[in-house]
Amino acid sequence: MSRPTPVALFDLTGQVAVVTGASRGLGQYFARALARAGADLVLTSRNRATLAPFAAEMENLGRRTLSLELDVLSLESIEKMAADAEAAFGAIHILVNNAGMNIRKPALDVTWSDWNQILDTNLRGTFFVAQAVARRMVAHGYGRIVNIGSVTSVFGYAGLAPYGASRGGVRQLTMSLADDWGKHGVTVNCLAPGWFRTEQNKVLYEDSAWVEYLVDRIPVKRPGEPHDLDGAIVFLASEASRYITGQTLLVDGGISTGSTRATVAPKK
Ligand SMILES: NC(=O)c1ccc[n+]([C@@H]2O[C@H](COP(=O)([O-])OP(=O)(O)OC[C@H]3O[C@@H](n4cnc5c(N)ncnc54)[C@H](OP(=O)(O)O)[C@@H]3O)[C@@H](O)[C@H]2O)c1
């Protein structure tokens, strides 16, 4: 039997990818990368209308695109999204569990409500979206789930206590789900971006001193640009990663090599 070429392993033609939180930021870059590799798309937002321009761009690429409303804080909304996606396309092959939020605060100022909002969105939401979609993937015996984590899945940062707890949880959840669903042909991995300039952290990037501090600690000497994630998302969504599950792939210019703290050396 002839095997696909290594490059063909990355081809997503005929696959259907659900990308949550596709109204802006990294979600749109993930969706675009998957579409350019051949996938049809289910895009979600709490406000479906905001997806229209991006959905039109994806349709122009020749991809079938369905825009759905999804609030990951509502189980009913999650179930409806998964059911509508499957009804429209027949199957879901790829899930990018990207919807998320953050509230940056010193730990002493974090409120009960901040904690619940962050954990409920990033961790509980990620789990129940994965569960609703995986139920359908298991029935078809195939799936690729990519949970979006963060460098904070692995390292601690001041001002990000609940966020880091949620992202650490996503990493741990990824391992448990991989163990649970591997026998059904469903792989589950975590893509953990470093520091990327998007709406969520735009205030940080307005502070040139912070950007200088950050870049100093990134071995490749620049912040992440969203296209730096294209290869990793297509890899984890495709046949190319078929024997990889439960893993966290950090795409961070090397900030996780340990230099975060180690480069506090005096400037020459
Ligand atoms: N930017 C970075 O450097 C970075 C690094 C590591 C990890 N991340 C993570 O990667 C993901 C995308 O980040 P980003 O920077 O692109 O963030 P962003 O610009 O703030 O976008 C967040 C997306 O999540 C959706 N969302 C938020 N709450 C939701 C809810 N309750 N239900 C459904 N959707 C919801 C938003 O959709 P609507 O508002 O349209 O509903 C939006 O599309 C996030 O999970 C973030 O934590 C980001």
Short mmCIF file of C-alpha atoms and ligand atoms in Angstrom, two decimals:
data_model
loop_
_atom_site.label_atom_id
_atom_site.label_comp_id
_atom_site.label_asym_id
_atom_site.label_seq_id
_atom_site.Cartn_x
_atom_site.Cartn_y
_atom_site.Cartn_z
CA MET A 1 0.00 0.00 0.00
CA SER A 2 1.42 3.39 -0.95
CA ARG A 3 1.84 5.90 1.84
CA PRO A 4 1.10 9.63 1.54
CA THR A 5 4.18 11.77 1.11
CA PRO A 6 5.26 13.58 4.28
CA VAL A 7 3.90 16.85 2.88
CA ALA A 8 0.53 15.22 2.09
CA LEU A 9 0.19 14.35 5.77
CA PHE A 10 -0.47 18.06 6.42
CA ASP A 11 -3.24 18.31 3.82
CA LEU A 12 -6.62 19.01 5.46
CA THR A 13 -8.76 18.80 2.32
CA GLY A 14 -12.17 17.37 3.16
CA GLN A 15 -11.72 17.90 6.90
CA VAL A 16 -14.08 20.02 9.00
CA ALA A 17 -12.55 22.19 11.71
CA VAL A 18 -14.43 23.91 14.53
CA VAL A 19 -12.51 26.96 15.79
CA THR A 20 -13.96 28.58 18.89
CA GLY A 21 -13.34 32.28 19.53
CA ALA A 22 -12.83 33.01 15.83
CA SER A 23 -14.11 36.59 15.92
CA ARG A 24 -10.62 38.06 16.32
CA GLY A 25 -7.06 37.43 17.47
CA LEU A 26 -5.37 34.05 17.40
CA GLY A 27 -8.63 32.20 16.63
CA GLN A 28 -8.80 33.86 13.21
CA TYR A 29 -5.16 33.01 12.49
CA PHE A 30 -5.75 29.38 13.48
CA ALA A 31 -8.84 29.18 11.27
CA ARG A 32 -7.06 30.82 8.33
CA ALA A 33 -4.09 28.44 8.60
CA LEU A 34 -6.41 25.40 8.67
CA ALA A 35 -8.43 26.75 5.72
CA ARG A 36 -5.26 27.37 3.72
CA ALA A 37 -4.31 23.74 4.40
CA GLY A 38 -7.69 22.71 2.93
CA ALA A 39 -10.14 22.50 5.84
CA ASP A 40 -13.75 23.65 5.83
CA LEU A 41 -14.63 25.74 8.87
CA VAL A 42 -17.11 26.17 11.66
CA LEU A 43 -16.40 29.57 13.24
CA THR A 44 -17.85 30.61 16.59
CA SER A 45 -18.38 33.79 18.57
CA ARG A 46 -20.81 34.98 21.22
CA ASN A 47 -21.97 37.45 18.59
CA ARG A 48 -22.39 35.65 15.28
CA ALA A 49 -22.62 38.89 13.29
CA THR A 50 -18.99 39.74 14.11
CA LEU A 51 -17.88 36.65 12.17
CA ALA A 52 -19.33 37.83 8.85
CA PRO A 53 -16.29 39.59 7.30
CA PHE A 54 -13.91 36.80 8.26
CA ALA A 55 -16.34 34.10 7.10
CA ALA A 56 -16.55 35.89 3.73
CA GLU A 57 -12.74 35.90 3.50
CA MET A 58 -12.69 32.14 4.16
CA GLU A 59 -15.43 31.50 1.59
CA ASN A 60 -13.30 33.40 -0.93
CA LEU A 61 -10.53 30.91 -0.27
CA GLY A 62 -12.98 28.27 -1.50
CA ARG A 63 -13.81 26.81 1.89
CA ARG A 64 -17.27 25.97 3.13
CA THR A 65 -17.81 28.10 6.23
CA LEU A 66 -20.49 27.99 8.89
CA SER A 67 -20.76 30.74 11.52
CA LEU A 68 -22.33 29.75 14.82
CA GLU A 69 -23.06 31.43 18.11
CA LEU A 70 -21.26 29.94 21.10
CA ASP A 71 -20.91 31.06 24.70
CA VAL A 72 -18.66 28.55 26.48
CA LEU A 73 -20.23 29.61 29.80
CA SER A 74 -23.46 27.88 28.76
CA LEU A 75 -23.70 24.10 28.40
CA GLU A 76 -26.83 24.52 26.30
CA SER A 77 -24.96 26.81 23.91
CA ILE A 78 -22.06 24.32 23.68
CA GLU A 79 -24.36 21.39 22.91
CA LYS A 80 -26.25 23.38 20.29
CA MET A 81 -23.05 24.48 18.55
CA ALA A 82 -21.73 20.90 18.33
CA ALA A 83 -25.08 19.54 17.12
CA ASP A 84 -25.51 22.30 14.51
CA ALA A 85 -21.94 21.86 13.24
CA GLU A 86 -22.41 18.13 12.82
CA ALA A 87 -25.82 18.53 11.23
CA ALA A 88 -24.38 20.93 8.65
CA PHE A 89 -21.21 19.02 7.76
CA GLY A 90 -21.91 15.41 8.77
CA ALA A 91 -18.77 15.15 10.92
CA ILE A 92 -16.27 17.27 12.83
CA HIS A 93 -12.65 16.18 12.36
CA ILE A 94 -10.77 18.99 14.10
CA LEU A 95 -11.51 21.13 17.15
CA VAL A 96 -9.42 24.15 18.07
CA ASN A 97 -10.52 24.98 21.61
CA ASN A 98 -9.39 28.60 21.52
CA ALA A 99 -12.11 30.73 23.20
CA GLY A 100 -10.68 32.31 26.31
CA MET A 101 -10.27 35.46 28.38
CA ASN A 102 -8.03 37.05 30.96
CA ILE A 103 -8.14 39.57 33.78
CA ARG A 104 -4.67 40.78 34.75
CA LYS A 105 -4.43 41.71 38.45
CA PRO A 106 -2.06 41.29 41.38
CA ALA A 107 -3.11 38.12 43.22
CA LEU A 108 -4.08 40.16 46.30
CA ASP A 109 -6.71 42.02 44.26
CA VAL A 110 -8.32 39.01 42.57
CA THR A 111 -12.02 38.68 43.46
CA TRP A 112 -14.22 35.59 43.70
CA SER A 113 -15.97 36.76 40.56
CA ASP A 114 -12.67 37.27 38.62
CA TRP A 115 -11.65 33.74 39.54
CA ASN A 116 -14.96 32.22 38.44
CA GLN A 117 -15.05 34.13 35.17
CA ILE A 118 -11.54 33.08 34.17
CA LEU A 119 -11.72 29.46 35.31
CA ASP A 120 -15.25 28.93 34.00
CA THR A 121 -14.35 30.28 30.56
CA ASN A 122 -10.86 28.90 30.07
CA LEU A 123 -10.99 25.57 31.89
CA ARG A 124 -14.62 24.47 32.29
CA GLY A 125 -15.45 25.86 28.83
CA THR A 126 -12.53 24.03 27.24
CA PHE A 127 -13.59 20.76 28.85
CA PHE A 128 -17.26 20.89 27.91
CA VAL A 129 -16.60 22.02 24.34
CA ALA A 130 -14.12 19.14 23.99
CA GLN A 131 -16.65 16.72 25.47
CA ALA A 132 -19.51 17.79 23.19
CA VAL A 133 -17.35 17.58 20.07
CA ALA A 134 -15.51 14.41 21.14
CA ARG A 135 -18.81 12.56 21.59
CA ARG A 136 -19.30 13.03 17.86
CA MET A 137 -15.65 12.31 16.97
CA VAL A 138 -15.74 9.06 18.95
CA ALA A 139 -18.82 7.97 17.01
CA HIS A 140 -16.81 8.43 13.79
CA GLY A 141 -13.58 6.94 15.22
CA TYR A 142 -11.47 9.98 14.34
CA GLY A 143 -10.62 13.40 15.77
CA ARG A 144 -7.91 15.94 16.41
CA ILE A 145 -8.48 18.22 19.40
CA VAL A 146 -6.12 21.11 19.97
CA ASN A 147 -6.63 22.89 23.27
CA ILE A 148 -5.05 26.31 23.39
CA GLY A 149 -2.88 26.71 26.47
CA SER A 150 -0.14 29.24 27.11
CA VAL A 151 3.36 29.55 28.53
CA THR A 152 1.40 30.08 31.74
CA SER A 153 0.33 26.41 31.41
CA VAL A 154 3.86 25.63 32.54
CA PHE A 155 5.34 28.74 34.20
CA GLY A 156 4.11 31.16 36.84
CA TYR A 157 3.81 34.89 36.17
CA ALA A 158 2.84 37.65 38.59
CA GLY A 159 -0.55 39.20 37.79
CA LEU A 160 -1.78 36.01 36.14
CA ALA A 161 -2.66 33.69 39.05
CA PRO A 162 -6.18 32.59 38.01
CA TYR A 163 -5.27 32.72 34.31
CA GLY A 164 -2.18 30.54 34.92
CA ALA A 165 -4.27 28.14 37.02
CA SER A 166 -6.77 27.85 34.16
CA ARG A 167 -4.03 27.28 31.58
CA GLY A 168 -2.18 24.80 33.77
CA GLY A 169 -5.52 23.04 34.08
CA VAL A 170 -5.89 22.96 30.31
CA ARG A 171 -2.51 21.26 30.02
CA GLN A 172 -3.46 18.65 32.63
CA LEU A 173 -6.90 18.18 31.08
CA THR A 174 -5.23 17.56 27.73
CA MET A 175 -3.28 14.62 29.17
CA SER A 176 -6.33 13.08 30.81
CA LEU A 177 -8.50 13.42 27.70
CA ALA A 178 -5.72 12.01 25.53
CA ASP A 179 -5.60 8.95 27.76
CA ASP A 180 -9.39 8.63 27.68
CA TRP A 181 -10.04 9.11 23.97
CA GLY A 182 -6.91 7.73 22.27
CA LYS A 183 -8.54 4.33 21.86
CA HIS A 184 -11.31 5.97 19.85
CA GLY A 185 -8.94 7.53 17.30
CA VAL A 186 -9.11 10.97 18.92
CA THR A 187 -5.86 12.73 19.77
CA VAL A 188 -5.80 15.65 22.20
CA ASN A 189 -2.88 18.06 22.38
CA CYS A 190 -2.25 21.49 23.81
CA LEU A 191 -0.76 24.30 21.73
CA ALA A 192 0.80 26.79 24.13
CA PRO A 193 1.63 30.17 22.60
CA GLY A 194 4.13 32.51 24.22
CA TRP A 195 3.47 36.26 24.08
CA PHE A 196 1.53 37.31 20.99
CA ARG A 197 0.21 40.75 20.20
CA THR A 198 -3.63 40.58 20.13
CA GLU A 199 -6.65 42.40 21.57
CA GLN A 200 -6.28 40.41 24.81
CA ASN A 201 -2.86 41.85 25.65
CA LYS A 202 -2.77 45.03 23.60
CA VAL A 203 -2.28 47.22 26.69
CA LEU A 204 0.96 45.39 27.44
CA TYR A 205 2.30 46.04 23.96
CA GLU A 206 1.54 49.77 24.33
CA ASP A 207 4.27 49.88 27.00
CA SER A 208 7.61 50.03 25.17
CA ALA A 209 9.58 49.31 28.36
CA TRP A 210 7.60 46.09 28.82
CA VAL A 211 8.19 45.07 25.19
CA GLU A 212 11.92 45.68 25.63
CA TYR A 213 11.91 43.59 28.83
CA LEU A 214 10.02 40.82 27.06
CA VAL A 215 12.17 40.73 23.93
CA ASP A 216 15.28 40.62 26.08
CA ARG A 217 13.99 37.36 27.55
CA ILE A 218 12.98 35.73 24.25
CA PRO A 219 15.91 33.83 22.71
CA VAL A 220 14.82 34.63 19.11
CA LYS A 221 14.65 38.32 20.11
CA ARG A 222 11.14 39.29 18.99
CA PRO A 223 7.57 38.92 20.25
CA GLY A 224 5.38 36.28 18.57
CA GLU A 225 3.53 37.17 15.37
CA PRO A 226 0.32 35.15 14.94
CA HIS A 227 1.59 33.50 11.72
CA ASP A 228 4.35 31.92 13.83
CA LEU A 229 1.61 29.53 15.00
CA ASP A 230 0.53 28.38 11.50
CA GLY A 231 2.84 25.37 11.31
CA ALA A 232 2.06 24.12 14.80
CA ILE A 233 -1.73 24.34 14.43
CA VAL A 234 -1.76 22.54 11.08
CA PHE A 235 0.64 19.91 12.41
CA LEU A 236 -1.48 19.15 15.49
CA ALA A 237 -4.71 19.20 13.44
CA SER A 238 -3.45 16.81 10.76
CA GLU A 239 -2.39 13.24 10.13
CA ALA A 240 1.21 14.42 10.53
CA SER A 241 0.74 14.30 14.32
CA ARG A 242 -1.21 11.02 14.43
CA TYR A 243 1.10 9.34 16.99
CA ILE A 244 1.30 12.38 19.27
CA THR A 245 -1.28 12.85 22.00
CA GLY A 246 -1.47 14.41 25.44
CA GLN A 247 1.42 16.74 24.64
CA THR A 248 1.92 20.46 25.14
CA LEU A 249 3.76 22.21 22.32
CA LEU A 250 5.17 25.58 23.36
CA VAL A 251 5.48 28.05 20.49
CA ASP A 252 7.18 30.91 22.24
CA GLY A 253 10.46 31.91 20.58
CA GLY A 254 12.19 29.94 23.32
CA ILE A 255 11.06 31.98 26.34
CA SER A 256 10.37 28.69 28.13
CA THR A 257 14.00 27.61 27.86
CA GLY A 258 14.50 29.12 31.29
CA SER A 259 15.70 32.54 30.26
CA THR A 260 12.60 34.21 31.75
CA ARG A 261 14.40 34.58 35.03
CA ALA A 262 17.99 33.73 34.09
CA THR A 263 18.64 36.83 32.00
CA VAL A 264 18.34 39.21 34.90
CA ALA A 265 22.10 39.50 34.42
CA PRO A 266 23.56 43.02 34.36
CA LYS A 267 23.49 44.70 30.93
CA LYS A 268 26.96 44.97 29.34
N1 LIG B 1 -2.42 36.45 22.74
C1 LIG B 1 -1.54 35.71 23.38
O1 LIG B 1 -0.36 36.04 23.50
C2 LIG B 1 -1.96 34.39 23.96
C3 LIG B 1 -0.97 33.58 24.48
C4 LIG B 1 -1.32 32.35 25.01
C5 LIG B 1 -2.64 31.94 25.00
N2 LIG B 1 -3.60 32.77 24.50
C6 LIG B 1 -4.97 32.25 24.50
O2 LIG B 1 -5.35 32.06 23.14
C7 LIG B 1 -6.75 32.33 22.98
C8 LIG B 1 -6.94 33.45 21.96
O3 LIG B 1 -6.24 34.57 22.44
P1 LIG B 1 -6.38 36.02 21.80
O4 LIG B 1 -5.21 36.77 22.25
O5 LIG B 1 -6.71 35.89 20.36
O6 LIG B 1 -7.67 36.56 22.61
P2 LIG B 1 -8.79 37.61 22.21
O7 LIG B 1 -8.33 38.50 21.12
O8 LIG B 1 -9.24 38.22 23.49
O9 LIG B 1 -9.96 36.66 21.65
C9 LIG B 1 -10.62 35.79 22.51
C10 LIG B 1 -11.68 35.01 21.74
O10 LIG B 1 -12.36 34.18 22.69
C11 LIG B 1 -13.76 34.35 22.54
N3 LIG B 1 -14.45 34.23 23.83
C12 LIG B 1 -14.17 34.88 24.99
N4 LIG B 1 -15.05 34.52 25.95
C13 LIG B 1 -15.90 33.62 25.38
C14 LIG B 1 -17.03 32.90 25.83
N5 LIG B 1 -17.50 33.01 27.08
N6 LIG B 1 -17.65 32.05 24.98
C15 LIG B 1 -17.21 31.93 23.71
N7 LIG B 1 -16.17 32.60 23.19
C16 LIG B 1 -15.52 33.44 24.02
C17 LIG B 1 -13.95 35.74 21.95
O11 LIG B 1 -15.10 35.69 21.14
P3 LIG B 1 -16.35 36.71 21.22
O12 LIG B 1 -15.97 37.87 22.10
O13 LIG B 1 -16.56 37.11 19.80
O14 LIG B 1 -17.45 35.87 21.76
C18 LIG B 1 -12.69 35.90 21.09
O15 LIG B 1 -12.93 35.45 19.79
C19 LIG B 1 -7.28 32.72 24.36
O16 LIG B 1 -7.81 31.58 24.96
C20 LIG B 1 -6.01 33.19 25.09
O17 LIG B 1 -6.13 33.08 26.46
C21 LIG B 1 -3.29 33.97 23.98
#
